[in-house]
PDB file of C-alpha atoms in Angstrom:
ATOM      1  CA  MET A 258      17.334  96.554 -56.829  1.00  0.00           C
ATOM      2  CA  THR A 259      19.695  93.577 -57.056  1.00  0.00           C
ATOM      3  CA  TRP A 260      18.374  90.378 -55.464  1.00  0.00           C
ATOM      4  CA  ARG A 261      21.700  89.010 -54.272  1.00  0.00           C
ATOM      5  CA  ILE A 262      23.020  91.576 -51.802  1.00  0.00           C
ATOM      6  CA  PHE A 263      25.297  88.850 -50.510  1.00  0.00           C
ATOM      7  CA  THR A 264      27.018  86.906 -53.310  1.00  0.00           C
ATOM      8  CA  GLY A 265      29.041  84.356 -51.353  1.00  0.00           C
ATOM      9  CA  SER A 266      32.327  85.457 -52.868  1.00  0.00           C
ATOM     10  CA  ASP A 267      35.464  85.341 -50.772  1.00  0.00           C
ATOM     11  CA  GLN A 268      36.253  88.962 -51.534  1.00  0.00           C
ATOM     12  CA  ALA A 269      35.796  91.490 -48.744  1.00  0.00           C
ATOM     13  CA  SER A 270      34.338  94.827 -49.758  1.00  0.00           C
ATOM     14  CA  SER A 271      36.863  97.485 -50.651  1.00  0.00           C
ATOM     15  CA  THR A 272      34.652 100.225 -49.191  1.00  0.00           C
ATOM     16  CA  ASP A 273      33.155 100.900 -45.772  1.00  0.00           C
ATOM     17  CA  ASP A 274      29.674 101.623 -47.086  1.00  0.00           C
ATOM     18  CA  ALA A 275      28.827  98.308 -48.735  1.00  0.00           C
ATOM     19  CA  TRP A 276      26.215  97.796 -46.021  1.00  0.00           C
ATOM     20  CA  GLN A 277      24.155 100.526 -47.685  1.00  0.00           C
ATOM     21  CA  ARG A 278      23.090  97.921 -50.240  1.00  0.00           C
ATOM     22  CA  LEU A 279      20.770  96.570 -47.548  1.00  0.00           C
ATOM     23  CA  PRO A 280      17.147  97.466 -48.426  1.00  0.00           C
ATOM     24  CA  ASP A 281      14.512  98.869 -46.108  1.00  0.00           C
ATOM     25  CA  PRO A 282      12.813  96.195 -43.963  1.00  0.00           C
ATOM     26  CA  PRO A 283       9.338  94.926 -44.907  1.00  0.00           C
ATOM     27  CA  PRO A 284       6.550  97.248 -43.702  1.00  0.00           C
ATOM     28  CA  TRP A 285       5.200  94.785 -41.113  1.00  0.00           C
ATOM     29  CA  ARG A 286       8.675  94.708 -39.513  1.00  0.00           C
ATOM     30  CA  GLN A 287       8.374  98.439 -38.846  1.00  0.00           C
ATOM     31  CA  ARG A 288       6.471  99.031 -35.616  1.00  0.00           C
ATOM     32  CA  ASP A 289       4.465 102.142 -36.572  1.00  0.00           C
ATOM     33  CA  VAL A 290       3.393 100.651 -39.908  1.00  0.00           C
ATOM     34  CA  ALA A 291       2.434  97.314 -38.339  1.00  0.00           C
ATOM     35  CA  ILE A 292       0.183  99.091 -35.831  1.00  0.00           C
ATOM     36  CA  THR A 293      -1.684 101.205 -38.367  1.00  0.00           C
ATOM     37  CA  ARG A 294      -2.289  98.290 -40.752  1.00  0.00           C
ATOM     38  CA  PHE A 295      -3.261  95.628 -38.224  1.00  0.00           C
ATOM     39  CA  VAL A 296      -6.608  94.101 -39.238  1.00  0.00           C
ATOM     40  CA  VAL A 297      -9.089  94.091 -36.334  1.00  0.00           C
ATOM     41  CA  THR A 298     -12.203  92.012 -36.930  1.00  0.00           C
ATOM     42  CA  ASP A 299     -15.512  92.924 -35.285  1.00  0.00           C
ATOM     43  CA  ASP A 300     -15.437  89.952 -32.930  1.00  0.00           C
ATOM     44  CA  LEU A 301     -11.882  90.774 -31.808  1.00  0.00           C
ATOM     45  CA  LEU A 302     -12.915  94.402 -31.324  1.00  0.00           C
ATOM     46  CA  ASP A 303     -15.745  93.296 -29.039  1.00  0.00           C
ATOM     47  CA  ALA A 304     -13.402  91.042 -27.033  1.00  0.00           C
ATOM     48  CA  VAL A 305     -10.939  93.899 -26.473  1.00  0.00           C
ATOM     49  CA  ASN A 306     -13.699  96.253 -25.353  1.00  0.00           C
ATOM     50  CA  ALA A 307     -15.154  93.618 -23.033  1.00  0.00           C
ATOM     51  CA  ALA A 308     -11.743  93.268 -21.368  1.00  0.00           C
ATOM     52  CA  LEU A 309     -11.419  97.046 -21.036  1.00  0.00           C
ATOM     53  CA  HIS A 310     -14.867  97.465 -19.483  1.00  0.00           C
ATOM     54  CA  LEU A 311     -14.417  94.549 -17.078  1.00  0.00           C
ATOM     55  CA  ARG A 312     -10.795  95.359 -16.211  1.00  0.00           C
ATOM     56  CA  ARG A 313      -9.907  91.776 -17.049  1.00  0.00           C
ATOM     57  CA  PRO A 314      -6.883  90.426 -18.936  1.00  0.00           C
ATOM     58  CA  LEU A 315      -7.511  89.477 -22.554  1.00  0.00           C
ATOM     59  CA  LEU A 316      -6.237  85.970 -23.327  1.00  0.00           C
ATOM     60  CA  LEU A 317      -5.630  85.896 -27.068  1.00  0.00           C
ATOM     61  CA  THR A 318      -5.079  82.461 -28.615  1.00  0.00           C
ATOM     62  CA  GLY A 319      -3.999  81.886 -32.186  1.00  0.00           C
ATOM     63  CA  ALA A 320      -1.381  80.460 -34.482  1.00  0.00           C
ATOM     64  CA  PRO A 321       2.174  81.838 -34.375  1.00  0.00           C
ATOM     65  CA  GLY A 322       2.666  84.801 -36.664  1.00  0.00           C
ATOM     66  CA  SER A 323      -1.016  85.786 -36.657  1.00  0.00           C
ATOM     67  CA  GLY A 324      -0.297  89.221 -35.225  1.00  0.00           C
ATOM     68  CA  LYS A 325      -1.390  88.586 -31.625  1.00  0.00           C
ATOM     69  CA  SER A 326       1.521  90.523 -30.157  1.00  0.00           C
ATOM     70  CA  THR A 327       0.797  93.583 -32.306  1.00  0.00           C
ATOM     71  CA  LEU A 328      -2.629  94.169 -30.783  1.00  0.00           C
ATOM     72  CA  VAL A 329      -1.292  95.570 -27.512  1.00  0.00           C
ATOM     73  CA  SER A 330       0.589  98.312 -29.365  1.00  0.00           C
ATOM     74  CA  LEU A 331      -2.570  99.277 -31.235  1.00  0.00           C
ATOM     75  CA  VAL A 332      -4.582  99.520 -28.001  1.00  0.00           C
ATOM     76  CA  ALA A 333      -1.837 101.463 -26.225  1.00  0.00           C
ATOM     77  CA  ALA A 334      -1.490 103.926 -29.089  1.00  0.00           C
ATOM     78  CA  GLU A 335      -5.234 104.620 -29.392  1.00  0.00           C
ATOM     79  CA  LEU A 336      -5.739 105.069 -25.632  1.00  0.00           C
ATOM     80  CA  ALA A 337      -2.504 107.071 -25.110  1.00  0.00           C
ATOM     81  CA  LEU A 338      -1.139 104.558 -22.583  1.00  0.00           C
ATOM     82  CA  GLY A 339       2.493 105.042 -23.593  1.00  0.00           C
ATOM     83  CA  ASP A 340       4.718 102.338 -25.019  1.00  0.00           C
ATOM     84  CA  PRO A 341       3.442  98.920 -23.949  1.00  0.00           C
ATOM     85  CA  LEU A 342       5.461  96.975 -21.415  1.00  0.00           C
ATOM     86  CA  LYS A 343       6.394  93.524 -22.666  1.00  0.00           C
ATOM     87  CA  TRP A 344       7.058  90.327 -20.738  1.00  0.00           C
ATOM     88  CA  TYR A 345       8.198  87.401 -22.883  1.00  0.00           C
ATOM     89  CA  ILE A 346       7.463  84.116 -21.131  1.00  0.00           C
ATOM     90  CA  THR A 347       9.731  81.068 -21.169  1.00  0.00           C
ATOM     91  CA  SER A 348       9.516  77.744 -19.352  1.00  0.00           C
ATOM     92  CA  ARG A 349      11.763  79.236 -16.666  1.00  0.00           C
ATOM     93  CA  SER A 350       9.707  82.396 -16.096  1.00  0.00           C
ATOM     94  CA  ALA A 351       8.539  83.027 -12.540  1.00  0.00           C
ATOM     95  CA  LEU A 352       6.151  85.613 -11.158  1.00  0.00           C
ATOM     96  CA  ALA A 353       9.077  87.567  -9.722  1.00  0.00           C
ATOM     97  CA  ASP A 354      10.426  88.161 -13.243  1.00  0.00           C
ATOM     98  CA  GLY A 355       7.342  90.189 -14.046  1.00  0.00           C
ATOM     99  CA  LEU A 356       7.269  92.062 -10.725  1.00  0.00           C
ATOM    100  CA  PHE A 357      10.816  93.060  -9.769  1.00  0.00           C
ATOM    101  CA  GLN A 358      14.455  92.035  -9.684  1.00  0.00           C
ATOM    102  CA  TYR A 359      16.759  92.763  -6.754  1.00  0.00           C
ATOM    103  CA  ASP A 360      20.489  92.825  -7.409  1.00  0.00           C
ATOM    104  CA  ALA A 361      21.605  91.502  -4.026  1.00  0.00           C
ATOM    105  CA  LEU A 362      25.067  90.570  -5.311  1.00  0.00           C
ATOM    106  CA  GLY A 363      25.551  94.045  -6.754  1.00  0.00           C
ATOM    107  CA  ARG A 364      24.694  95.647  -3.436  1.00  0.00           C
ATOM    108  CA  LEU A 365      26.937  93.237  -1.545  1.00  0.00           C
ATOM    109  CA  HIS A 366      29.817  94.043  -3.881  1.00  0.00           C
ATOM    110  CA  ALA A 367      29.230  97.775  -3.455  1.00  0.00           C
ATOM    111  CA  THR A 368      29.162  97.353   0.319  1.00  0.00           C
ATOM    112  CA  GLN A 369      32.457  95.439   0.302  1.00  0.00           C
ATOM    113  CA  ILE A 370      34.343  98.103  -1.630  1.00  0.00           C
ATOM    114  CA  ARG A 371      33.034 100.867   0.595  1.00  0.00           C
ATOM    115  CA  SER A 372      33.471 101.376   4.297  1.00  0.00           C
ATOM    116  CA  GLY A 373      31.905 103.261   7.173  1.00  0.00           C
ATOM    117  CA  GLU A 374      29.520 106.021   6.216  1.00  0.00           C
ATOM    118  CA  ASP A 375      29.969 105.352   2.516  1.00  0.00           C
ATOM    119  CA  ALA A 376      28.562 101.833   2.916  1.00  0.00           C
ATOM    120  CA  SER A 377      25.654 103.000   5.082  1.00  0.00           C
ATOM    121  CA  ALA A 378      24.662 105.460   2.362  1.00  0.00           C
ATOM    122  CA  LEU A 379      23.840 102.639  -0.051  1.00  0.00           C
ATOM    123  CA  ARG A 380      20.099 102.462  -0.610  1.00  0.00           C
ATOM    124  CA  PRO A 381      18.432  99.114  -1.387  1.00  0.00           C
ATOM    125  CA  GLU A 382      16.075 100.816  -3.841  1.00  0.00           C
ATOM    126  CA  ASP A 383      19.067 101.587  -6.063  1.00  0.00           C
ATOM    127  CA  TYR A 384      19.372  97.838  -6.654  1.00  0.00           C
ATOM    128  CA  VAL A 385      15.706  97.169  -7.453  1.00  0.00           C
ATOM    129  CA  THR A 386      14.310  97.182 -11.003  1.00  0.00           C
ATOM    130  CA  LEU A 387      10.612  96.698 -11.560  1.00  0.00           C
ATOM    131  CA  GLY A 388       9.535  94.131 -14.136  1.00  0.00           C
ATOM    132  CA  PRO A 389       6.931  94.847 -16.840  1.00  0.00           C
ATOM    133  CA  LEU A 390       3.931  93.967 -14.673  1.00  0.00           C
ATOM    134  CA  GLY A 391       5.449  95.615 -11.597  1.00  0.00           C
ATOM    135  CA  THR A 392       5.988  98.805 -13.578  1.00  0.00           C
ATOM    136  CA  ALA A 393       2.353  98.825 -14.728  1.00  0.00           C
ATOM    137  CA  LEU A 394       1.097  98.366 -11.168  1.00  0.00           C
ATOM    138  CA  ALA A 395       3.407 101.140  -9.918  1.00  0.00           C
ATOM    139  CA  SER A 396       2.232 103.655 -12.521  1.00  0.00           C
ATOM    140  CA  ARG A 397       0.298 106.478 -10.863  1.00  0.00           C
ATOM    141  CA  ASP A 398      -0.241 108.985 -13.662  1.00  0.00           C
ATOM    142  CA  LYS A 399      -2.131 106.686 -16.058  1.00  0.00           C
ATOM    143  CA  PRO A 400      -2.839 103.011 -16.807  1.00  0.00           C
ATOM    144  CA  ARG A 401      -0.199 101.081 -18.683  1.00  0.00           C
ATOM    145  CA  ALA A 402      -0.596  98.349 -21.281  1.00  0.00           C
ATOM    146  CA  VAL A 403       1.256  95.080 -20.731  1.00  0.00           C
ATOM    147  CA  LEU A 404       1.901  92.248 -23.177  1.00  0.00           C
ATOM    148  CA  ILE A 405       2.460  88.867 -21.531  1.00  0.00           C
ATOM    149  CA  ASP A 406       3.610  86.940 -24.560  1.00  0.00           C
ATOM    150  CA  GLU A 407       3.233  83.173 -25.018  1.00  0.00           C
ATOM    151  CA  ILE A 408       1.979  82.449 -21.523  1.00  0.00           C
ATOM    152  CA  ASP A 409       1.354  78.854 -22.585  1.00  0.00           C
ATOM    153  CA  LYS A 410       5.134  78.333 -22.324  1.00  0.00           C
ATOM    154  CA  SER A 411       5.077  78.977 -18.567  1.00  0.00           C
ATOM    155  CA  ASP A 412       5.133  76.389 -15.817  1.00  0.00           C
ATOM    156  CA  PHE A 413       1.843  75.211 -14.313  1.00  0.00           C
ATOM    157  CA  ASP A 414       1.674  77.684 -11.410  1.00  0.00           C
ATOM    158  CA  LEU A 415       2.501  80.972 -13.109  1.00  0.00           C
ATOM    159  CA  PRO A 416      -0.976  81.761 -14.564  1.00  0.00           C
ATOM    160  CA  SER A 417      -2.662  81.367 -11.166  1.00  0.00           C
ATOM    161  CA  ASP A 418       0.087  83.285  -9.342  1.00  0.00           C
ATOM    162  CA  LEU A 419      -0.183  86.043 -11.911  1.00  0.00           C
ATOM    163  CA  LEU A 420      -3.926  86.499 -11.512  1.00  0.00           C
ATOM    164  CA  ASN A 421      -3.639  86.571  -7.729  1.00  0.00           C
ATOM    165  CA  VAL A 422      -1.376  89.625  -8.027  1.00  0.00           C
ATOM    166  CA  LEU A 423      -3.716  91.277 -10.530  1.00  0.00           C
ATOM    167  CA  GLU A 424      -6.728  90.694  -8.273  1.00  0.00           C
ATOM    168  CA  GLU A 425      -4.968  92.046  -5.182  1.00  0.00           C
ATOM    169  CA  GLY A 426      -3.319  94.875  -7.102  1.00  0.00           C
ATOM    170  CA  GLU A 427      -0.243  94.994  -4.892  1.00  0.00           C
ATOM    171  CA  PHE A 428       2.951  93.177  -3.979  1.00  0.00           C
ATOM    172  CA  ASP A 429       5.822  93.556  -1.512  1.00  0.00           C
ATOM    173  CA  ILE A 430       9.464  94.160  -2.350  1.00  0.00           C
ATOM    174  CA  PRO A 431      11.039  92.545   0.755  1.00  0.00           C
ATOM    175  CA  PRO A 432      14.387  94.449   0.846  1.00  0.00           C
ATOM    176  CA  LEU A 433      12.498  97.731   0.547  1.00  0.00           C
ATOM    177  CA  VAL A 434       9.974  96.694   3.190  1.00  0.00           C
ATOM    178  CA  ARG A 435      12.845  95.990   5.602  1.00  0.00           C
ATOM    179  CA  ALA A 436      14.543  99.268   4.764  1.00  0.00           C
ATOM    180  CA  ALA A 437      11.290 101.182   5.267  1.00  0.00           C
ATOM    181  CA  ARG A 438      10.719  99.603   8.670  1.00  0.00           C
ATOM    182  CA  ALA A 439      14.212 100.570   9.784  1.00  0.00           C
ATOM    183  CA  THR A 440      13.792 104.116   8.497  1.00  0.00           C
ATOM    184  CA  ARG A 441      10.311 105.014   9.682  1.00  0.00           C
ATOM    185  CA  GLU A 442      10.907 104.622  13.429  1.00  0.00           C
ATOM    186  CA  GLY A 443       9.622 107.860  14.870  1.00  0.00           C
ATOM    187  CA  ALA A 444       8.676 109.231  11.431  1.00  0.00           C
ATOM    188  CA  ASP A 445       5.224 110.281  10.317  1.00  0.00           C
ATOM    189  CA  GLY A 446       3.720 108.974   7.115  1.00  0.00           C
ATOM    190  CA  PRO A 447       5.024 106.352   4.665  1.00  0.00           C
ATOM    191  CA  VAL A 448       8.627 106.042   3.598  1.00  0.00           C
ATOM    192  CA  LEU A 449       8.801 107.004  -0.078  1.00  0.00           C
ATOM    193  CA  GLN A 450      11.296 105.057  -2.163  1.00  0.00           C
ATOM    194  CA  GLN A 451      12.228 105.683  -5.800  1.00  0.00           C
ATOM    195  CA  VAL A 452      12.805 102.614  -7.984  1.00  0.00           C
ATOM    196  CA  ARG A 453      13.538 102.206 -11.660  1.00  0.00           C
ATOM    197  CA  GLY A 454      10.892 100.651 -13.887  1.00  0.00           C
ATOM    198  CA  ALA A 455      11.187  98.366 -16.878  1.00  0.00           C
ATOM    199  CA  ASP A 456      10.835 101.474 -19.063  1.00  0.00           C
ATOM    200  CA  ARG A 457      13.797 103.163 -17.284  1.00  0.00           C
ATOM    201  CA  ARG A 458      11.520 105.730 -15.628  1.00  0.00           C
ATOM    202  CA  MET A 459      11.468 106.226 -11.865  1.00  0.00           C
ATOM    203  CA  TYR A 460       8.462 105.172  -9.783  1.00  0.00           C
ATOM    204  CA  THR A 461       7.508 105.887  -6.173  1.00  0.00           C
ATOM    205  CA  VAL A 462       6.939 102.984  -3.793  1.00  0.00           C
ATOM    206  CA  ASP A 463       5.449 103.487  -0.318  1.00  0.00           C
ATOM    207  CA  ASP A 464       7.035 101.451   2.482  1.00  0.00           C
ATOM    208  CA  GLY A 465       8.339  98.889   0.020  1.00  0.00           C
ATOM    209  CA  VAL A 466       4.864  97.952  -1.237  1.00  0.00           C
ATOM    210  CA  VAL A 467       3.706  98.529  -4.820  1.00  0.00           C
ATOM    211  CA  ARG A 468       0.001  99.332  -4.820  1.00  0.00           C
ATOM    212  CA  ARG A 469      -2.127  99.663  -7.905  1.00  0.00           C
ATOM    213  CA  THR A 470      -3.534 103.108  -8.714  1.00  0.00           C
ATOM    214  CA  HIS A 471      -4.878 102.113 -12.145  1.00  0.00           C
ATOM    215  CA  TRP A 472      -5.913  98.748 -13.525  1.00  0.00           C
ATOM    216  CA  PRO A 473      -3.331  97.775 -16.165  1.00  0.00           C
ATOM    217  CA  VAL A 474      -4.504  96.821 -19.647  1.00  0.00           C
ATOM    218  CA  ILE A 475      -3.253  93.243 -19.925  1.00  0.00           C
ATOM    219  CA  ILE A 476      -3.100  91.243 -23.152  1.00  0.00           C
ATOM    220  CA  MET A 477      -1.801  87.694 -22.848  1.00  0.00           C
ATOM    221  CA  THR A 478      -1.047  85.607 -25.901  1.00  0.00           C
ATOM    222  CA  SER A 479      -1.062  81.845 -26.295  1.00  0.00           C
ATOM    223  CA  ASN A 480      -0.219  79.563 -29.191  1.00  0.00           C
ATOM    224  CA  GLY A 481      -2.717  77.025 -27.881  1.00  0.00           C
ATOM    225  CA  GLU A 482      -0.023  74.560 -26.844  1.00  0.00           C
ATOM    226  CA  ARG A 483      -1.503  73.832 -23.394  1.00  0.00           C
ATOM    227  CA  THR A 484      -4.674  74.062 -21.356  1.00  0.00           C
ATOM    228  CA  PHE A 485      -5.126  76.412 -18.421  1.00  0.00           C
ATOM    229  CA  PRO A 486      -6.842  75.910 -15.037  1.00  0.00           C
ATOM    230  CA  ALA A 487     -10.521  76.869 -14.915  1.00  0.00           C
ATOM    231  CA  PRO A 488      -9.982  79.596 -12.245  1.00  0.00           C
ATOM    232  CA  PHE A 489      -7.471  81.266 -14.557  1.00  0.00           C
ATOM    233  CA  LEU A 490      -9.782  81.112 -17.562  1.00  0.00           C
ATOM    234  CA  ARG A 491     -12.697  82.425 -15.507  1.00  0.00           C
ATOM    235  CA  ARG A 492     -10.788  85.592 -14.706  1.00  0.00           C
ATOM    236  CA  CYS A 493      -9.851  86.312 -18.326  1.00  0.00           C
ATOM    237  CA  VAL A 494     -11.740  87.481 -21.365  1.00  0.00           C
ATOM    238  CA  ARG A 495     -10.846  84.768 -23.871  1.00  0.00           C
ATOM    239  CA  PHE A 496     -10.648  85.127 -27.609  1.00  0.00           C
ATOM    240  CA  GLU A 497      -9.491  82.527 -30.108  1.00  0.00           C
ATOM    241  CA  MET A 498      -8.459  83.873 -33.471  1.00  0.00           C
ATOM    242  CA  ALA A 499     -10.239  82.001 -36.233  1.00  0.00           C
ATOM    243  CA  THR A 500      -8.442  80.280 -39.106  1.00  0.00           C
ATOM    244  CA  PRO A 501      -7.782  83.089 -41.614  1.00  0.00           C
ATOM    245  CA  THR A 502     -10.122  83.121 -44.597  1.00  0.00           C
ATOM    246  CA  VAL A 503      -9.235  84.240 -48.105  1.00  0.00           C
ATOM    247  CA  PRO A 504     -10.886  87.684 -47.667  1.00  0.00           C
ATOM    248  CA  PHE A 505      -9.061  88.188 -44.365  1.00  0.00           C
ATOM    249  CA  LEU A 506      -5.690  87.215 -45.868  1.00  0.00           C
ATOM    250  CA  GLU A 507      -6.349  89.485 -48.825  1.00  0.00           C
ATOM    251  CA  SER A 508      -7.036  92.400 -46.511  1.00  0.00           C
ATOM    252  CA  VAL A 509      -3.791  91.727 -44.621  1.00  0.00           C
ATOM    253  CA  VAL A 510      -1.741  91.410 -47.808  1.00  0.00           C
ATOM    254  CA  ASP A 511      -3.326  94.487 -49.387  1.00  0.00           C
ATOM    255  CA  GLY A 512      -2.619  96.453 -46.219  1.00  0.00           C
ATOM    256  CA  TYR A 513       1.111  95.988 -46.714  1.00  0.00           C
ATOM    257  CA  LEU A 514       1.674  95.216 -50.398  1.00  0.00           C
ATOM    258  CA  ASP A 515       0.209  96.855 -53.486  1.00  0.00           C
ATOM    259  CA  LYS A 516       1.726  94.752 -56.277  1.00  0.00           C
ATOM    260  CA  VAL A 517       0.205  91.329 -55.638  1.00  0.00           C
ATOM    261  CA  LYS A 518      -1.584  90.299 -58.829  1.00  0.00           C
ATOM    262  CA  GLY A 519      -2.036  87.353 -61.170  1.00  0.00           C
ATOM    263  CA  LYS A 520      -0.393  84.107 -60.148  1.00  0.00           C
ATOM    264  CA  ASP A 521       0.968  85.689 -56.973  1.00  0.00           C
ATOM    265  CA  ARG A 522      -2.580  86.599 -55.986  1.00  0.00           C
ATOM    266  CA  LYS A 523      -3.556  82.944 -56.315  1.00  0.00           C
ATOM    267  CA  LYS A 524      -1.020  82.079 -53.632  1.00  0.00           C
ATOM    268  CA  ILE A 525      -3.317  83.726 -51.086  1.00  0.00           C
ATOM    269  CA  ALA A 526      -6.110  81.238 -51.787  1.00  0.00           C
ATOM    270  CA  GLU A 527      -3.640  78.334 -51.820  1.00  0.00           C
ATOM    271  CA  PHE A 528      -2.268  79.442 -48.467  1.00  0.00           C
ATOM    272  CA  ALA A 529      -5.771  79.708 -46.992  1.00  0.00           C
ATOM    273  CA  GLN A 530      -6.567  76.186 -48.189  1.00  0.00           C
ATOM    274  CA  ARG A 531      -3.459  74.845 -46.500  1.00  0.00           C
ATOM    275  CA  LEU A 532      -4.580  76.461 -43.243  1.00  0.00           C
ATOM    276  CA  VAL A 533      -8.057  74.936 -43.542  1.00  0.00           C
ATOM    277  CA  SER A 534      -6.517  71.510 -44.136  1.00  0.00           C
ATOM    278  CA  GLY A 535      -4.755  71.794 -40.777  1.00  0.00           C
ATOM    279  CA  GLU A 536      -1.229  72.760 -41.762  1.00  0.00           C
ATOM    280  CA  ARG A 537       0.627  74.805 -39.165  1.00  0.00           C
ATOM    281  CA  LEU A 538       1.487  78.057 -40.898  1.00  0.00           C
ATOM    282  CA  ALA A 539       1.929  81.707 -39.924  1.00  0.00           C
ATOM    283  CA  VAL A 540       0.444  84.623 -41.828  1.00  0.00           C
ATOM    284  CA  ASP A 541       3.785  86.393 -41.941  1.00  0.00           C
ATOM    285  CA  GLN A 542       5.178  83.482 -43.979  1.00  0.00           C
ATOM    286  CA  LEU A 543       2.790  84.462 -46.763  1.00  0.00           C
ATOM    287  CA  LEU A 544       3.731  88.121 -46.401  1.00  0.00           C
ATOM    288  CA  ASN A 545       7.432  87.294 -46.494  1.00  0.00           C
ATOM    289  CA  TYR A 546       7.092  85.307 -49.701  1.00  0.00           C
ATOM    290  CA  LEU A 547       4.864  87.780 -51.544  1.00  0.00           C
ATOM    291  CA  PHE A 548       7.004  90.717 -50.479  1.00  0.00           C
ATOM    292  CA  LEU A 549      10.092  89.195 -52.058  1.00  0.00           C
ATOM    293  CA  VAL A 550       8.599  87.824 -55.274  1.00  0.00           C
ATOM    294  CA  THR A 551       6.619  90.994 -56.062  1.00  0.00           C
ATOM    295  CA  ALA A 552       9.477  93.404 -55.413  1.00  0.00           C
ATOM    296  CA  ASP A 553      11.645  94.643 -58.254  1.00  0.00           C
ATOM    297  CA  HIS A 554      14.464  92.187 -57.564  1.00  0.00           C
ATOM    298  CA  GLY A 555      14.650  90.445 -60.921  1.00  0.00           C
ATOM    299  CA  ILE A 556      13.973  87.065 -59.302  1.00  0.00           C
ATOM    300  CA  ASP A 557      13.833  84.250 -61.850  1.00  0.00           C
ATOM    301  CA  ALA A 558      11.503  81.244 -61.793  1.00  0.00           C
ATOM    302  CA  THR A 559      14.064  78.939 -60.190  1.00  0.00           C
ATOM    303  CA  THR A 560      14.752  81.358 -57.356  1.00  0.00           C
ATOM    304  CA  ARG A 561      11.026  81.892 -56.897  1.00  0.00           C
ATOM    305  CA  GLU A 562      10.548  78.127 -56.448  1.00  0.00           C
ATOM    306  CA  ARG A 563      13.388  77.937 -53.948  1.00  0.00           C
ATOM    307  CA  LEU A 564      11.890  80.817 -51.969  1.00  0.00           C
ATOM    308  CA  GLU A 565       8.483  79.149 -51.937  1.00  0.00           C
ATOM    309  CA  ASN A 566       9.972  75.933 -50.580  1.00  0.00           C
ATOM    310  CA  THR A 567      11.938  77.852 -47.954  1.00  0.00           C
ATOM    311  CA  LEU A 568       9.427  80.462 -46.800  1.00  0.00           C
ATOM    312  CA  LEU A 569       6.136  78.594 -47.105  1.00  0.00           C
ATOM    313  CA  GLU A 570       7.205  75.371 -45.445  1.00  0.00           C
ATOM    314  CA  GLU A 571       4.921  74.123 -42.689  1.00  0.00           C
ATOM    315  CA  LEU A 572       6.014  74.992 -39.146  1.00  0.00           C
ATOM    316  CA  SER A 573       6.549  71.382 -38.149  1.00  0.00           C
ATOM    317  CA  GLY A 574       9.467  72.102 -35.830  1.00  0.00           C
ATOM    318  CA  ARG A 575      11.870  70.011 -37.912  1.00  0.00           C
TER     319      ARG A 575
END
């Protein structure tokens, strides 16, 4: 296979299928392959099982690119929990983002363009979408797995707010609560409302309140960029991924690549030494480099050096 798929020429392709020169993605970029080849150490295995037995969130801390986010897919697949629900945290994330979103402007717009009976037929539940955590709490047929990714990026209050909801196992959706109160006058039993989940499935809510039937399987990841309040840590099972050793890196590399020998094999030990010395590196940087230089691309020594400088550079943020 030719290394330079893109040549930088100013000539547009004369055919519509030039894109077919693109190769298959690396195996760890393919979800099913990444799950089956994820390396689970004995101590990580014990931490996961402790969290499952105790119905506690697992707080997984480790360097970026160490595979933390892949673990939830492995757990969900083995326990038949369905596709994991994923909540990616930013500095602007609030608890509501994980529970539900209500499109008040959309409903107002729909009301304005309708009149009379048409407008009264609009249901507030049609404008509610459950977030990843809200969907897991609303699930009645089985537990769901939830990834709360990079929770250390959140503001100070989110971790505590999050655990309060998990402990209580329920939350209100105010527009649905109001609608249920208006509807149930003189009616027997709860008002059942159908809302769409983060996975596009429909879920039943009673009287506008989501109540937990099953404890969700929660895995939270952190890059170790902040500390958390003691009450939050007390309610989690914590696990810090150790600095990868040479045998561990070899097992990861061998799980994905079968042509790493000779001088390329020595790069694994060099990479491990850089990690021990305190350099900020991600395991997938090593995989990226070895994948390219061991493939049948006809890469020369100069290109190999350029790739090493580009792909194995420390994650300094510069």
